[in-house]
Coordinates of N, CA and C in Angstrom, one line a residue:
M1006 N 26.3 11.7 4.6 CA 25.7 11.1 3.4 C 25.6 9.6 3.6
S1007 N 24.3 9.1 3.5 CA 24.1 7.7 3.7 C 24.1 7.0 2.3
Y1008 N 24.6 5.8 2.3 CA 24.6 5.0 1.1 C 24.6 3.5 1.5
A1009 N 24.4 2.7 0.6 CA 24.4 1.2 0.8 C 24.9 0.5 -0.5
I1010 N 25.4 -0.7 -0.3 CA 25.7 -1.6 -1.4 C 24.7 -2.7 -1.4
I1011 N 24.0 -2.8 -2.5 CA 23.0 -3.9 -2.6 C 23.4 -4.9 -3.6
R1012 N 22.8 -6.1 -3.5 CA 23.1 -7.1 -4.6 C 21.7 -7.5 -5.2
T1013 N 21.7 -7.3 -6.5 CA 20.5 -7.7 -7.3 C 20.9 -8.1 -8.7
G1014 N 20.2 -9.1 -9.2 CA 20.6 -9.5 -10.6 C 22.0 -10.1 -10.7
G1015 N 22.6 -10.6 -9.6 CA 23.9 -11.1 -9.7 C 25.0 -10.0 -9.7
K1016 N 24.6 -8.8 -9.5 CA 25.6 -7.7 -9.5 C 25.5 -6.9 -8.2
Q1017 N 26.4 -6.0 -7.9 CA 26.4 -5.2 -6.8 C 26.3 -3.7 -7.2
F1018 N 25.5 -2.9 -6.5 CA 25.3 -1.5 -6.8 C 25.4 -0.7 -5.6
R1019 N 26.1 0.5 -5.8 CA 26.1 1.5 -4.7 C 24.9 2.4 -4.9
V1020 N 24.1 2.5 -3.9 CA 22.9 3.4 -4.0 C 22.8 4.4 -2.9
E1021 N 22.2 5.5 -3.2 CA 22.0 6.6 -2.3 C 20.6 7.1 -2.4
P1022 N 20.0 7.6 -1.3 CA 18.6 8.1 -1.4 C 18.5 9.3 -2.4
G1023 N 17.4 9.2 -3.2 CA 17.2 10.3 -4.2 C 17.8 10.0 -5.5
K1024 N 18.7 9.1 -5.6 CA 19.4 8.8 -6.9 C 18.7 7.7 -7.7
T1025 N 18.9 7.7 -9.0 CA 18.4 6.6 -9.8 C 19.5 5.7 -10.2
V1026 N 19.1 4.4 -10.4 CA 20.1 3.4 -10.7 C 19.5 2.5 -11.7
R1027 N 20.3 2.1 -12.7 CA 19.9 1.1 -13.7 C 20.4 -0.3 -13.3
I1028 N 19.4 -1.2 -13.1 CA 19.7 -2.5 -12.6 C 19.2 -3.5 -13.6
P1029 N 19.6 -4.8 -13.6 CA 19.0 -5.8 -14.5 C 17.5 -5.9 -14.3
S1030 N 16.8 -6.3 -15.3 CA 15.3 -6.3 -15.4 C 14.7 -6.9 -14.2
L1031 N 13.7 -6.2 -13.6 CA 12.8 -6.8 -12.5 C 11.4 -6.8 -13.0
V1032 N 10.6 -7.6 -12.4 CA 9.2 -7.7 -12.7 C 8.5 -6.6 -11.9
G1033 N 7.6 -5.9 -12.5 CA 6.8 -4.8 -11.8 C 6.5 -3.7 -12.8
E1034 N 5.5 -2.9 -12.4 CA 5.1 -1.8 -13.3 C 5.8 -0.5 -12.8
A1035 N 5.8 0.5 -13.7 CA 6.4 1.8 -13.3 C 5.6 2.4 -12.2
G1036 N 6.2 3.0 -11.2 CA 5.5 3.6 -10.1 C 5.4 2.6 -8.9
E1037 N 5.7 1.3 -9.1 CA 5.5 0.3 -8.0 C 6.7 0.4 -7.1
Q1038 N 6.4 0.2 -5.8 CA 7.5 0.2 -4.7 C 8.1 -1.2 -4.6
I1039 N 9.4 -1.2 -4.5 CA 10.1 -2.5 -4.3 C 11.0 -2.4 -3.1
E1040 N 11.4 -3.5 -2.6 CA 12.4 -3.6 -1.5 C 13.6 -4.5 -1.8
F1041 N 14.7 -4.1 -1.5 CA 15.9 -4.9 -1.6 C 16.4 -5.3 -0.2
D1042 N 16.4 -6.6 0.1 CA 16.8 -7.1 1.4 C 18.2 -7.5 1.4
D1043 N 18.8 -7.6 0.3 CA 20.2 -8.1 0.1 C 21.2 -7.0 0.2
V1044 N 21.3 -6.4 1.4 CA 22.2 -5.2 1.7 C 23.5 -5.8 2.2
L1045 N 24.6 -5.5 1.5 CA 25.9 -6.0 1.8 C 26.7 -5.1 2.7
L1046 N 26.5 -3.8 2.6 CA 27.2 -2.8 3.3 C 26.3 -1.6 3.5
G1047 N 26.4 -0.9 4.6 CA 25.6 0.3 4.8 C 26.3 1.4 5.6
S1048 N 26.1 2.6 5.3 CA 26.7 3.7 6.0 C 25.6 4.8 6.2
D1049 N 25.7 5.3 7.4 CA 24.7 6.4 7.8 C 25.4 7.8 7.8
G1050 N 26.6 7.8 7.3 CA 27.4 9.1 7.2 C 28.7 9.1 8.0
D1051 N 28.6 8.5 9.3 CA 29.8 8.5 10.1 C 30.2 7.1 10.5
K1052 N 29.3 6.1 10.4 CA 29.6 4.7 10.8 C 29.2 3.8 9.6
I1053 N 30.1 2.9 9.4 CA 30.0 1.9 8.3 C 29.7 0.5 8.9
Q1054 N 28.7 -0.1 8.4 CA 28.3 -1.5 8.8 C 28.5 -2.4 7.7
T1055 N 29.2 -3.6 7.9 CA 29.3 -4.6 6.9 C 28.6 -5.8 7.3
G1056 N 28.1 -6.6 6.3 CA 27.4 -7.8 6.6 C 28.3 -9.0 6.4
L1057 N 27.9 -10.1 7.0 CA 28.6 -11.4 6.8 C 27.6 -12.5 6.3
P1058 N 27.2 -12.5 5.1 CA 27.5 -11.6 4.0 C 26.6 -10.4 3.8
T1059 N 25.4 -10.5 4.5 CA 24.4 -9.4 4.4 C 24.1 -8.9 5.8
L1060 N 23.6 -7.6 5.8 CA 23.2 -7.0 7.0 C 21.8 -7.5 7.4
S1061 N 21.6 -8.0 8.6 CA 20.3 -8.5 9.0 C 19.4 -7.3 9.4
G1062 N 18.2 -7.3 8.9 CA 17.3 -6.3 9.2 C 17.4 -5.0 8.4
A1063 N 18.4 -5.0 7.5 CA 18.6 -3.8 6.6 C 17.8 -4.0 5.3
K1064 N 17.3 -2.9 4.8 CA 16.6 -2.9 3.6 C 16.6 -1.6 2.9
V1065 N 16.5 -1.6 1.6 CA 16.5 -0.4 0.7 C 15.2 -0.4 0.0
T1066 N 14.4 0.7 0.1 CA 13.2 0.8 -0.6 C 13.4 1.7 -1.8
A1067 N 12.7 1.3 -2.9 CA 12.9 2.0 -4.2 C 11.6 2.0 -4.9
E1068 N 11.5 2.9 -6.0 CA 10.4 2.9 -6.8 C 10.8 2.7 -8.3
I1069 N 10.1 1.9 -9.0 CA 10.4 1.6 -10.4 C 10.0 2.9 -11.2
V1070 N 11.0 3.4 -11.9 CA 10.8 4.6 -12.8 C 10.4 4.1 -14.2
K1071 N 11.2 3.2 -14.8 CA 10.9 2.7 -16.1 C 11.6 1.5 -16.4
H1072 N 11.1 0.8 -17.5 CA 11.8 -0.4 -18.0 C 12.4 0.1 -19.4
G1073 N 13.5 -0.6 -19.8 CA 14.0 -0.2 -21.1 C 15.0 -1.2 -21.6
R1074 N 15.7 -0.9 -22.7 CA 16.7 -1.8 -23.2 C 17.9 -0.9 -23.5
G1075 N 19.1 -1.5 -23.2 CA 20.3 -0.8 -23.4 C 20.8 -0.6 -24.8
E1076 N 22.0 -0.1 -25.0 CA 22.6 0.1 -26.3 C 22.8 -1.3 -27.0
K1077 N 22.7 -1.3 -28.3 CA 22.9 -2.5 -29.0 C 24.4 -2.8 -29.2
I1078 N 24.7 -4.1 -28.9 CA 26.0 -4.6 -29.2 C 25.9 -5.6 -30.3
V1079 N 27.0 -5.7 -31.1 CA 27.0 -6.6 -32.2 C 28.1 -7.7 -32.0
V1080 N 27.7 -8.9 -32.1 CA 28.6 -10.1 -32.0 C 28.8 -10.6 -33.4
F1081 N 30.0 -10.5 -33.9 CA 30.4 -11.0 -35.2 C 31.4 -12.1 -35.1
K1082 N 31.1 -13.2 -35.7 CA 32.0 -14.4 -35.7 C 32.3 -14.6 -37.2
M1083 N 33.6 -14.9 -37.4 CA 34.0 -15.2 -38.8 C 35.2 -16.2 -38.8
K1084 N 35.1 -17.1 -39.7 CA 36.3 -18.0 -39.9 C 36.8 -17.8 -41.4
R1085 N 38.0 -17.3 -41.4 CA 38.6 -17.0 -42.7 C 38.7 -18.2 -43.6
R1086 N 38.5 -17.9 -44.9 CA 38.6 -18.9 -46.0 C 37.6 -20.0 -45.9
K1087 N 36.7 -20.0 -45.0 CA 35.7 -21.1 -44.9 C 34.3 -20.6 -45.2
N1088 N 34.1 -19.4 -45.7 CA 32.8 -18.9 -46.0 C 31.8 -18.9 -44.9
Y1089 N 32.3 -18.6 -43.7 CA 31.5 -18.7 -42.5 C 31.6 -17.3 -41.8
A1090 N 30.4 -16.7 -41.7 CA 30.3 -15.4 -41.0 C 28.9 -15.3 -40.4
R1091 N 28.9 -14.9 -39.1 CA 27.6 -14.8 -38.4 C 27.6 -13.5 -37.7
K1092 N 26.5 -12.7 -37.8 CA 26.3 -11.4 -37.2 C 25.1 -11.5 -36.3
Q1093 N 25.2 -11.1 -35.1 CA 24.1 -11.2 -34.1 C 24.1 -10.0 -33.3
G1094 N 22.9 -9.3 -33.1 CA 22.8 -8.2 -32.2 C 22.2 -8.5 -30.9
H1095 N 22.4 -7.7 -29.9 CA 21.8 -8.0 -28.6 C 21.6 -6.7 -27.8
R1096 N 20.4 -6.5 -27.2 CA 20.2 -5.4 -26.3 C 19.7 -5.9 -25.0
Q1097 N 20.4 -5.6 -23.9 CA 20.1 -6.1 -22.6 C 19.0 -5.2 -22.0
G1098 N 18.1 -5.9 -21.4 CA 17.0 -5.2 -20.7 C 17.4 -4.7 -19.4
F1099 N 16.8 -3.5 -18.9 CA 17.1 -3.0 -17.6 C 15.9 -2.4 -17.0
T1100 N 16.0 -2.1 -15.7 CA 14.9 -1.4 -15.0 C 15.6 -0.3 -14.3
E1101 N 15.0 0.9 -14.4 CA 15.6 2.1 -13.7 C 14.8 2.3 -12.5
V1102 N 15.4 2.4 -11.3 CA 14.7 2.6 -10.0 C 15.3 3.8 -9.3
R1103 N 14.4 4.5 -8.6 CA 14.8 5.6 -7.8 C 14.8 5.2 -6.3
I1104 N 15.9 5.4 -5.7 CA 16.1 5.0 -4.3 C 15.3 6.0 -3.4
N1105 N 14.4 5.5 -2.5 CA 13.7 6.3 -1.6 C 14.3 6.4 -0.2
D1106 N 14.6 5.2 0.3 CA 15.0 5.2 1.7 C 16.0 4.0 1.9
I1107 N 16.9 4.2 2.8 CA 17.9 3.2 3.3 C 17.7 3.0 4.8
T1108 N 17.3 1.7 5.2 CA 17.1 1.4 6.6 C 18.2 0.4 7.0
L1109 N 19.0 0.8 7.9 CA 20.0 -0.2 8.4 C 19.5 -0.8 9.7
G1110 N 19.7 -2.2 9.8 CA 19.2 -2.9 10.9 C 19.6 -2.6 12.2

């Protein structure tokens, strides 16, 4: 079972071929092919390669499935006895990608 750890959007994700992953929003249309060159670790099933900090020549190709927004969170601030209350909602955008291939350098 091959897998890789990639870095995108300031976070790290474990990806496997054929699986879908939700990552922070990327620019691109649904169906578009993208490549991740920031591969931190890769495994082809029996051997694990680690980068310092990234693997040179390694890349992960993926296809954008859809764009969306996550669950709503509510931020509520209140100061007692001061008649101060603020309520704010937030929905984080995401991009769902399907991993097609992992190439280790």
